[in-house]
mmCIF file of C-alpha atoms and ligand atoms in Angstrom:
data_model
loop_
_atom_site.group_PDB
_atom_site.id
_atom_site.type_symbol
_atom_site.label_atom_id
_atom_site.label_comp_id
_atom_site.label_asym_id
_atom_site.label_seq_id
_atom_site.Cartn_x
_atom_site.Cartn_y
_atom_site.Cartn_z
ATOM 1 C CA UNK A 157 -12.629 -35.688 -9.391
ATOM 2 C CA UNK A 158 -9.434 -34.434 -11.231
ATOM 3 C CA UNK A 159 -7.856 -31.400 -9.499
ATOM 4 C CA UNK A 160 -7.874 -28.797 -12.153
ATOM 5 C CA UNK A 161 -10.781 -29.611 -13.828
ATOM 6 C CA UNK A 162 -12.289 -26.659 -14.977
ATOM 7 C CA UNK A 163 -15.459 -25.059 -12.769
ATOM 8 C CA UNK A 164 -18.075 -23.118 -14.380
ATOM 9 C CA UNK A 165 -18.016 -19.671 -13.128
ATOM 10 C CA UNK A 166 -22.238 -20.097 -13.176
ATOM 11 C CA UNK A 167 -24.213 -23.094 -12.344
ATOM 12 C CA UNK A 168 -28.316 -22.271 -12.855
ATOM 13 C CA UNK A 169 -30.616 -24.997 -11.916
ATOM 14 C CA UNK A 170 -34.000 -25.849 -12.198
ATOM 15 C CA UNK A 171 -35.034 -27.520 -8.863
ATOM 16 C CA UNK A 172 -37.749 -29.973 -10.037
ATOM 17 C CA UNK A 173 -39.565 -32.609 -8.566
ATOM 18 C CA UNK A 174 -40.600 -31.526 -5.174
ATOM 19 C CA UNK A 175 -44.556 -32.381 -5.487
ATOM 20 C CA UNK A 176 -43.231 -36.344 -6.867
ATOM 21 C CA UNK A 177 -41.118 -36.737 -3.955
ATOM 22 C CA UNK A 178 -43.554 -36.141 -1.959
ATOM 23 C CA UNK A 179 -46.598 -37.758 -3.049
ATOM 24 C CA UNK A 180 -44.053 -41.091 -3.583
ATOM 25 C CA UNK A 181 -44.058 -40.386 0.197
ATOM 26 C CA UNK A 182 -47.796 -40.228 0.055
ATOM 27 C CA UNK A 183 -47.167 -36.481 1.564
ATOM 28 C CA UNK A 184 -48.693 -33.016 0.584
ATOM 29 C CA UNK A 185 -46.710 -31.570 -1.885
ATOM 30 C CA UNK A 186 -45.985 -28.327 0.529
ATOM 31 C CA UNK A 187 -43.407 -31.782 2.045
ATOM 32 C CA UNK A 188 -41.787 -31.576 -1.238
ATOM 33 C CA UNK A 189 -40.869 -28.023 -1.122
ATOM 34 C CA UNK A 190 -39.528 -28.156 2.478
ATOM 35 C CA UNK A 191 -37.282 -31.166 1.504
ATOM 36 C CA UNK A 192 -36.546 -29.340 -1.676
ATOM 37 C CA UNK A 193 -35.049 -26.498 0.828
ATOM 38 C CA UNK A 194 -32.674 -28.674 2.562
ATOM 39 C CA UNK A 195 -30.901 -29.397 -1.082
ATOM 40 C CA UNK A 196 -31.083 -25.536 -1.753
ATOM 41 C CA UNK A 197 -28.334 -25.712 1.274
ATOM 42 C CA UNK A 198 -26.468 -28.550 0.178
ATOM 43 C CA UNK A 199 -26.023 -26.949 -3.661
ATOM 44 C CA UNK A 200 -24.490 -23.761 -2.068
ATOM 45 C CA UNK A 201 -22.172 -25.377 0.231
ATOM 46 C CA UNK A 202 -20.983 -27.792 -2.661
ATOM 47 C CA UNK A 203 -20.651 -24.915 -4.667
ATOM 48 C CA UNK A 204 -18.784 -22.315 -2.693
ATOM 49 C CA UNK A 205 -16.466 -25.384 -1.605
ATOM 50 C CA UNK A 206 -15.927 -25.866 -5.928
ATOM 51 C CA UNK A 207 -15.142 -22.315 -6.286
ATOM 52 C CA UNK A 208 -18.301 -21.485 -8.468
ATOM 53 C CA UNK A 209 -18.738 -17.714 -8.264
ATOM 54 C CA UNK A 210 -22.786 -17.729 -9.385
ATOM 55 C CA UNK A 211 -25.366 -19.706 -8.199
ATOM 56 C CA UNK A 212 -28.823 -18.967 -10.105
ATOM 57 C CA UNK A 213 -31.810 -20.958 -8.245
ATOM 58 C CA UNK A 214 -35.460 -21.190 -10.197
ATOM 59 C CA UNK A 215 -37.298 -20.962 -7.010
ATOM 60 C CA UNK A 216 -40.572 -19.660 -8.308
ATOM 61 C CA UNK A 217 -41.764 -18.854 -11.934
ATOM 62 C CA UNK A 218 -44.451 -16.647 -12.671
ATOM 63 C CA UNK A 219 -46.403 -19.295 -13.997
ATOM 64 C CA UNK A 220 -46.103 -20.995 -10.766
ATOM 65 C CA UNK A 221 -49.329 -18.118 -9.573
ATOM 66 C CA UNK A 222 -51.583 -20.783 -11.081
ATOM 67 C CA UNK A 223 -50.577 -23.471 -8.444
ATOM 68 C CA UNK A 224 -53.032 -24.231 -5.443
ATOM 69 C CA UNK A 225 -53.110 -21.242 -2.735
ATOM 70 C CA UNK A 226 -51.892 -23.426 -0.165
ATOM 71 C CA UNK A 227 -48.556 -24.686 -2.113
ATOM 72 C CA UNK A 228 -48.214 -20.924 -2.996
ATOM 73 C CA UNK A 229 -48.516 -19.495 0.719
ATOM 74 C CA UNK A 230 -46.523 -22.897 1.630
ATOM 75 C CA UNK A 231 -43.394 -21.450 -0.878
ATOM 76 C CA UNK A 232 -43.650 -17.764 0.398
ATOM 77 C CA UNK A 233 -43.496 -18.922 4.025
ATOM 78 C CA UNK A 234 -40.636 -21.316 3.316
ATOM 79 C CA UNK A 235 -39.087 -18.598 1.330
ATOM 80 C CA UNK A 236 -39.330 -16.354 5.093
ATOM 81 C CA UNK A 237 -38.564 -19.201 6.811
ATOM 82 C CA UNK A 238 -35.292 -20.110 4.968
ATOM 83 C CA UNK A 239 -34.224 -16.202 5.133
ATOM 84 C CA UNK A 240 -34.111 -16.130 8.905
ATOM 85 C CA UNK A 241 -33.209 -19.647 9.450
ATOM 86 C CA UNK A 242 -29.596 -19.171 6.854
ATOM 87 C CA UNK A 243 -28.898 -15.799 7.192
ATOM 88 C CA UNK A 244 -26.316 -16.118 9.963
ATOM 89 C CA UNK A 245 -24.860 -18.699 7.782
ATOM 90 C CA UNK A 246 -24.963 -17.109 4.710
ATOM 91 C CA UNK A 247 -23.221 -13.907 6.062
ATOM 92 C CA UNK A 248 -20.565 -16.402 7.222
ATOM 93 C CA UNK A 249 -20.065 -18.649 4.304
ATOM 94 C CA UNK A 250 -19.606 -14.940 2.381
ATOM 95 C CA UNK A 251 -22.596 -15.536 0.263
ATOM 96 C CA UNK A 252 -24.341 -13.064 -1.590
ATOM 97 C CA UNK A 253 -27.816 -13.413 -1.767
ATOM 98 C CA UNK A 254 -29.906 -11.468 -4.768
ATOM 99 C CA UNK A 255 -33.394 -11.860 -5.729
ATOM 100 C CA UNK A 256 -34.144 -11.561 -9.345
ATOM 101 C CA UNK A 257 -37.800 -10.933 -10.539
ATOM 102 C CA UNK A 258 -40.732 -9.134 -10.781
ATOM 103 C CA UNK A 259 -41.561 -7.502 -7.186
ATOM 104 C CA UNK A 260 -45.310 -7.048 -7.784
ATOM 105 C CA UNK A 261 -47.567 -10.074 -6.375
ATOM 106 C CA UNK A 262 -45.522 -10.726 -3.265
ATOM 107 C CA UNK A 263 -46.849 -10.172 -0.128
ATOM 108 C CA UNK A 264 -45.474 -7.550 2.136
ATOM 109 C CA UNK A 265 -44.100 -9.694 4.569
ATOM 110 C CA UNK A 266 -42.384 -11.521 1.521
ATOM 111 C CA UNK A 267 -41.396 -8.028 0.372
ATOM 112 C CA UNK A 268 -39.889 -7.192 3.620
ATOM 113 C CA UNK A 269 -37.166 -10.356 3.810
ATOM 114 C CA UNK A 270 -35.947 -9.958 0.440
ATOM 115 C CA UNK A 271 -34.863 -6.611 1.028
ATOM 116 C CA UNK A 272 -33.730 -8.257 4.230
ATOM 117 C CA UNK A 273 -31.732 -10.837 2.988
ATOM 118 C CA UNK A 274 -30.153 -8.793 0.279
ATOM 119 C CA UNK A 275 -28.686 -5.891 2.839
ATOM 120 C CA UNK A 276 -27.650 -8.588 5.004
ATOM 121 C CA UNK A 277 -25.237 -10.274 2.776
ATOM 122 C CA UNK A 278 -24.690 -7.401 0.031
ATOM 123 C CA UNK A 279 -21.019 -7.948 1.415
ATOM 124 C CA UNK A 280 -20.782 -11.708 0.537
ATOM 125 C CA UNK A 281 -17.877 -12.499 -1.873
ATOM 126 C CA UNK A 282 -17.347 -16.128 -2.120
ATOM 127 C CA UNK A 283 -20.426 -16.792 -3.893
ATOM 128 C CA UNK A 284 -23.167 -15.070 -5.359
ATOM 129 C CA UNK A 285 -26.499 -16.838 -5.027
ATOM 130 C CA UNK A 286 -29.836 -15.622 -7.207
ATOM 131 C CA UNK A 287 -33.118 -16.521 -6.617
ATOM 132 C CA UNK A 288 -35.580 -16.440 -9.426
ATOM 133 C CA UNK A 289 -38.449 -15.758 -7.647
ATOM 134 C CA UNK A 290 -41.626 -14.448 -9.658
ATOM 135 C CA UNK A 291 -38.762 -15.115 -12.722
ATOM 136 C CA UNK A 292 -39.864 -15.459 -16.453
ATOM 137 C CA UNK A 293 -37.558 -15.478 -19.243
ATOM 138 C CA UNK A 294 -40.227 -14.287 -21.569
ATOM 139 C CA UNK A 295 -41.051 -11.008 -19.544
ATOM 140 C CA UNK A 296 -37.632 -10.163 -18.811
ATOM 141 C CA UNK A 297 -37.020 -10.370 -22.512
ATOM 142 C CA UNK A 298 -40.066 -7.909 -23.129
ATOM 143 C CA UNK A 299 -39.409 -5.671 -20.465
ATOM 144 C CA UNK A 300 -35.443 -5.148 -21.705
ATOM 145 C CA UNK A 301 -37.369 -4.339 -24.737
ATOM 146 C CA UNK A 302 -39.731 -1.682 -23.449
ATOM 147 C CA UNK A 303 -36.527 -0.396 -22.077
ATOM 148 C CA UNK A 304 -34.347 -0.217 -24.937
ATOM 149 C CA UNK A 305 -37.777 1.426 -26.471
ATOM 150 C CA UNK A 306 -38.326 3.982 -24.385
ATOM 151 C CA UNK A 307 -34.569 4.944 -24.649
ATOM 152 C CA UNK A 308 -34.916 5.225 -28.391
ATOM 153 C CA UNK A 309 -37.953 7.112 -28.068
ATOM 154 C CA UNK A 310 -35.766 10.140 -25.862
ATOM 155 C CA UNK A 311 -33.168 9.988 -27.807
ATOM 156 C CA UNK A 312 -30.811 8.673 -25.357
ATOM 157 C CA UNK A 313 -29.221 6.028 -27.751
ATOM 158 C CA UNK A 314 -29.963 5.375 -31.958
ATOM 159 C CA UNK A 315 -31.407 1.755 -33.172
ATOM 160 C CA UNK A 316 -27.877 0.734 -34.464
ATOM 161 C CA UNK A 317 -26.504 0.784 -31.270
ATOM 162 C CA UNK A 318 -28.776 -2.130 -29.752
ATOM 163 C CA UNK A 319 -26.770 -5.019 -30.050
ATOM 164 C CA UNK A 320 -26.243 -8.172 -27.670
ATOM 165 C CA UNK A 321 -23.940 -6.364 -25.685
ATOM 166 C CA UNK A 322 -26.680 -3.759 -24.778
ATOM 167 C CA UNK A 323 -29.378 -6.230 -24.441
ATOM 168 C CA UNK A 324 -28.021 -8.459 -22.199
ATOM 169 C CA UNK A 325 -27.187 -5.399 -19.867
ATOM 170 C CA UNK A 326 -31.100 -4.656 -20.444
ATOM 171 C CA UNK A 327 -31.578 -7.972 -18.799
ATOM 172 C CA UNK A 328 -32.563 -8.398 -14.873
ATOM 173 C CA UNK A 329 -28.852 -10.774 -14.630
ATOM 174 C CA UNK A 330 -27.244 -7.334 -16.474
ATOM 175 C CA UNK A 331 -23.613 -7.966 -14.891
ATOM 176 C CA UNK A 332 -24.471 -11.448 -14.241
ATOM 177 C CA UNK A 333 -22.020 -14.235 -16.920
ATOM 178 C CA UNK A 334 -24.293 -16.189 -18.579
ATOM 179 C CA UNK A 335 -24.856 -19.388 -16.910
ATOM 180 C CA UNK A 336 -22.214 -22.033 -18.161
ATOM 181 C CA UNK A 337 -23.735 -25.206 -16.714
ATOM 182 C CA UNK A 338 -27.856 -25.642 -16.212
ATOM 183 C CA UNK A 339 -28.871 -28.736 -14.680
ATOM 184 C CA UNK A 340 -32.381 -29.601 -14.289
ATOM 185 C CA UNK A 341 -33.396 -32.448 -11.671
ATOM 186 C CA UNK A 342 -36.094 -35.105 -12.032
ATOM 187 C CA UNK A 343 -35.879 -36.918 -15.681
ATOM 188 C CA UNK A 344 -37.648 -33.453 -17.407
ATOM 189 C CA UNK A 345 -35.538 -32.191 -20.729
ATOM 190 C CA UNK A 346 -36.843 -28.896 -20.952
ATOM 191 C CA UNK A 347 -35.959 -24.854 -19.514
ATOM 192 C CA UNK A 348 -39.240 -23.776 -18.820
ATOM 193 C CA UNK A 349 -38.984 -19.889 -19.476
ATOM 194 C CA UNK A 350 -35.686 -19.629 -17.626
ATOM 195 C CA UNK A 351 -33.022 -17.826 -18.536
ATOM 196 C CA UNK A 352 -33.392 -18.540 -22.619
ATOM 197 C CA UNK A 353 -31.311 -15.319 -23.911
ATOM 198 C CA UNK A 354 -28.165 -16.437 -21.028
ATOM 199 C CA UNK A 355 -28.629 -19.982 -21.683
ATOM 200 C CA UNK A 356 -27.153 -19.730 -25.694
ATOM 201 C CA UNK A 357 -23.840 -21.740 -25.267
ATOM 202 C CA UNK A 358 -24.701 -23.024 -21.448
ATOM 203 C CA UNK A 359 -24.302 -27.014 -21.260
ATOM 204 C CA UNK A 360 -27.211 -28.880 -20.069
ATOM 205 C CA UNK A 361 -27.635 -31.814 -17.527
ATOM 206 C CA UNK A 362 -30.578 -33.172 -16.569
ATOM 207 C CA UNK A 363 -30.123 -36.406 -13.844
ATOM 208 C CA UNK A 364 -32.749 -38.154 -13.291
ATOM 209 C CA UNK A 365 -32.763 -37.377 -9.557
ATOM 210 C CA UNK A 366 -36.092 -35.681 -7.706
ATOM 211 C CA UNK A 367 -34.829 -32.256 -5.970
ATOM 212 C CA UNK A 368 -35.098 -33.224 -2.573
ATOM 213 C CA UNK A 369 -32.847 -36.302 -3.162
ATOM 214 C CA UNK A 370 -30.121 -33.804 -4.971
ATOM 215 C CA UNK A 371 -26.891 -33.980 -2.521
ATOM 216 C CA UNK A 372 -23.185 -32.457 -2.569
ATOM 217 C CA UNK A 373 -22.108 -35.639 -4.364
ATOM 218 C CA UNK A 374 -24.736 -35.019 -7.301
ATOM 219 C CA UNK A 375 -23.903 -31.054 -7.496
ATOM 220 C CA UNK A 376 -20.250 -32.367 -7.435
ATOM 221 C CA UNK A 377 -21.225 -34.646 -10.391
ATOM 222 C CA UNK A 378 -22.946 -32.441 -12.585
ATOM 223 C CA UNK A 379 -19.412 -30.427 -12.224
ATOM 224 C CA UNK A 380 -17.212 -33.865 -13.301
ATOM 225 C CA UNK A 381 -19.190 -33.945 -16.063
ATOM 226 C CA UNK A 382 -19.620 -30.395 -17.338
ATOM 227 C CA UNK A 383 -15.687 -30.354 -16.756
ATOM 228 C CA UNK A 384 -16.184 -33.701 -19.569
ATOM 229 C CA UNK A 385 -17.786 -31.387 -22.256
ATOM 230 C CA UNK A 386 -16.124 -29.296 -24.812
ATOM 231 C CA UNK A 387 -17.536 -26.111 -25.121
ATOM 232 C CA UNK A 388 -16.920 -24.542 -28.657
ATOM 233 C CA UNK A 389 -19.061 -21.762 -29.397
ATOM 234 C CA UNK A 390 -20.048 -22.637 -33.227
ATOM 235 C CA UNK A 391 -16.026 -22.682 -33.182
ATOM 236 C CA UNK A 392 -13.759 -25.657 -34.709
ATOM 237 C CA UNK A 393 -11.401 -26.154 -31.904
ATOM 238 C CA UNK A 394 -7.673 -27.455 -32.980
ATOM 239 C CA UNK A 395 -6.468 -30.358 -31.465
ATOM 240 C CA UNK A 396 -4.116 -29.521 -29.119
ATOM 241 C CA UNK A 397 -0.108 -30.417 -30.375
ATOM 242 C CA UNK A 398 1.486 -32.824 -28.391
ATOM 243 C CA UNK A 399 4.536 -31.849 -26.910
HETATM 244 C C1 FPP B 606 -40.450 -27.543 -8.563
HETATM 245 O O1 FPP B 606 -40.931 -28.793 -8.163
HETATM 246 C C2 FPP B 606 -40.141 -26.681 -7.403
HETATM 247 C C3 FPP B 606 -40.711 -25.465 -7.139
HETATM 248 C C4 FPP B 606 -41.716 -24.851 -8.007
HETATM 249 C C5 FPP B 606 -40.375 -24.715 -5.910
HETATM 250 C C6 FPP B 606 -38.922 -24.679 -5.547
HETATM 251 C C7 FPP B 606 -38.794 -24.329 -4.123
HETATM 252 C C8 FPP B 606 -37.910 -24.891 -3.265
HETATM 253 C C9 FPP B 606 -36.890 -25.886 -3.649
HETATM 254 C C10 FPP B 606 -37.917 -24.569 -1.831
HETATM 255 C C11 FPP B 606 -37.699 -23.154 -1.489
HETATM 256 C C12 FPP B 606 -36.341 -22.705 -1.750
HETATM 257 C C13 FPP B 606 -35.899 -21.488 -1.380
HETATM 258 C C14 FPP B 606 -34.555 -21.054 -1.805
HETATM 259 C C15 FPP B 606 -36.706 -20.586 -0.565
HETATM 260 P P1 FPP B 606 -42.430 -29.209 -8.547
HETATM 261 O O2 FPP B 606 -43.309 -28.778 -7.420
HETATM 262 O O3 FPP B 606 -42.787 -28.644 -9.869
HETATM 263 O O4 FPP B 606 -42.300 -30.761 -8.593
HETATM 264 P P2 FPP B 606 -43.165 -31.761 -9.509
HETATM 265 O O5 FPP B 606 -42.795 -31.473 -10.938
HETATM 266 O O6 FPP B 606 -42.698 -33.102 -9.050
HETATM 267 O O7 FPP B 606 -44.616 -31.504 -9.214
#
């Protein structure tokens, strides 16, 4: 690890591969998800110790409804669980906690510790962390639309002046940088409806690793090689003189 490589200011990652770790294990896949939980905390600490400022975590997609009741109650109660179990932790570490998603579906008890969690930390400044939870890219997308609509339709702002700029603040990350690293775990190449409009010029990693397996050393990885790429938005990028 060189010491001025260069850290992405947002690291988003798709934690997949809970339900193979465990049934490898011969476990239910509710296993998965609780091992999966114990990386969640090993990804932040890495991360604050890296000096990312934005952690975005796809904890739950809106697709994910269509699972089996019991792996869906299992992930709500973890998600409780986790809140009151890191919260003195988080609040010391200085991290941020924000849930980003739709807020319809989730039980009130569900309800009840993400506005927790959120006024608990809202003074966190070492390291923002997001859960997607109830999270589609898709619907976001369409819903920044409706709203960029409906301001049209009062008068409030003329067609020409939707442009990226305004869009992106339509978005449920509006004040959030676009994610410059995504990794997903567990061999899969794809983003799944997450984040598709921030994820234009982000650099992708996918290790092969199952989620629960995913340690400091592999966050700390992903950063070595992110730190490898050259990022140059459609741009040709000079070589750089030698001195
Ligand atoms: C994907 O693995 C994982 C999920 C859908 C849930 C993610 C949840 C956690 C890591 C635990 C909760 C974390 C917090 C922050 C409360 P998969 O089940 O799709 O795995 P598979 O592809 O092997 O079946």
């Amino acid at each position: 690890m060189s010491e001025n490589r260069s850290i992405p200011k947002h690291v988003a990652i798709i934690m997949d591969g809970n339900g193979r770790w465990a049934t490898q294990r011969g476990l239910e896949r509710q296993e998965g998800h609780i091992a999966g939980a114990k990386a969640v905390r090993a990804a932040i600490r890495a991360a604050a110790t890296a000096g990312v400022d934005y952690v975005t975590l796809y904890t739950f997609s809106t697709e994910n409804w269509g699972r089996p009741e019991a792996e869906i109650n299992a992930i709500m109660e973890l998600f409780c669980y986790m809140v009151q179990s890191q919260v003195e932790e988080l609040i010391k570490e200085g991290v941020r906690v924000k849930i980003m998603g739709e807020r319809s579906r989730f039980p009130e008890k569900v309800l009840s510790q993400i506005d927790y969690i959120e006024e608990s930390t809202a003074k966190g400044e070492t390291l923002t962390l997001i859960l997607a939870f109830n999270y589609s890219s898709r619907r976001e997308m369409v819903f920044a639309a409706q709203a960029i609509a409906r301001r049209v339709a009062e008068g409030q702002i003329k067609v020409e002046e939707i442009d990226e700029e305004l869009f992106s603040r339509s978005l449920m990350t509006a004040g959030v940088p676009d994610p410059d690293l995504i990794i997903r775990t567990s061999g899969e190449y794809r983003l799944s409806n997450f984040l598709l409009w921030q994820a234009s010029y982000a650099e992708l990693y996918f290790p092969e690793v199952l989620w629960p397996d995913f340690t400091e050393e592999d966050f700390n990885r992903a950063l070595d090689i992110y730190a490898g790429r050259e990022r140059r938005y459609g741009l040709v990028i000079q070589e750089k003189e030698e001195r």
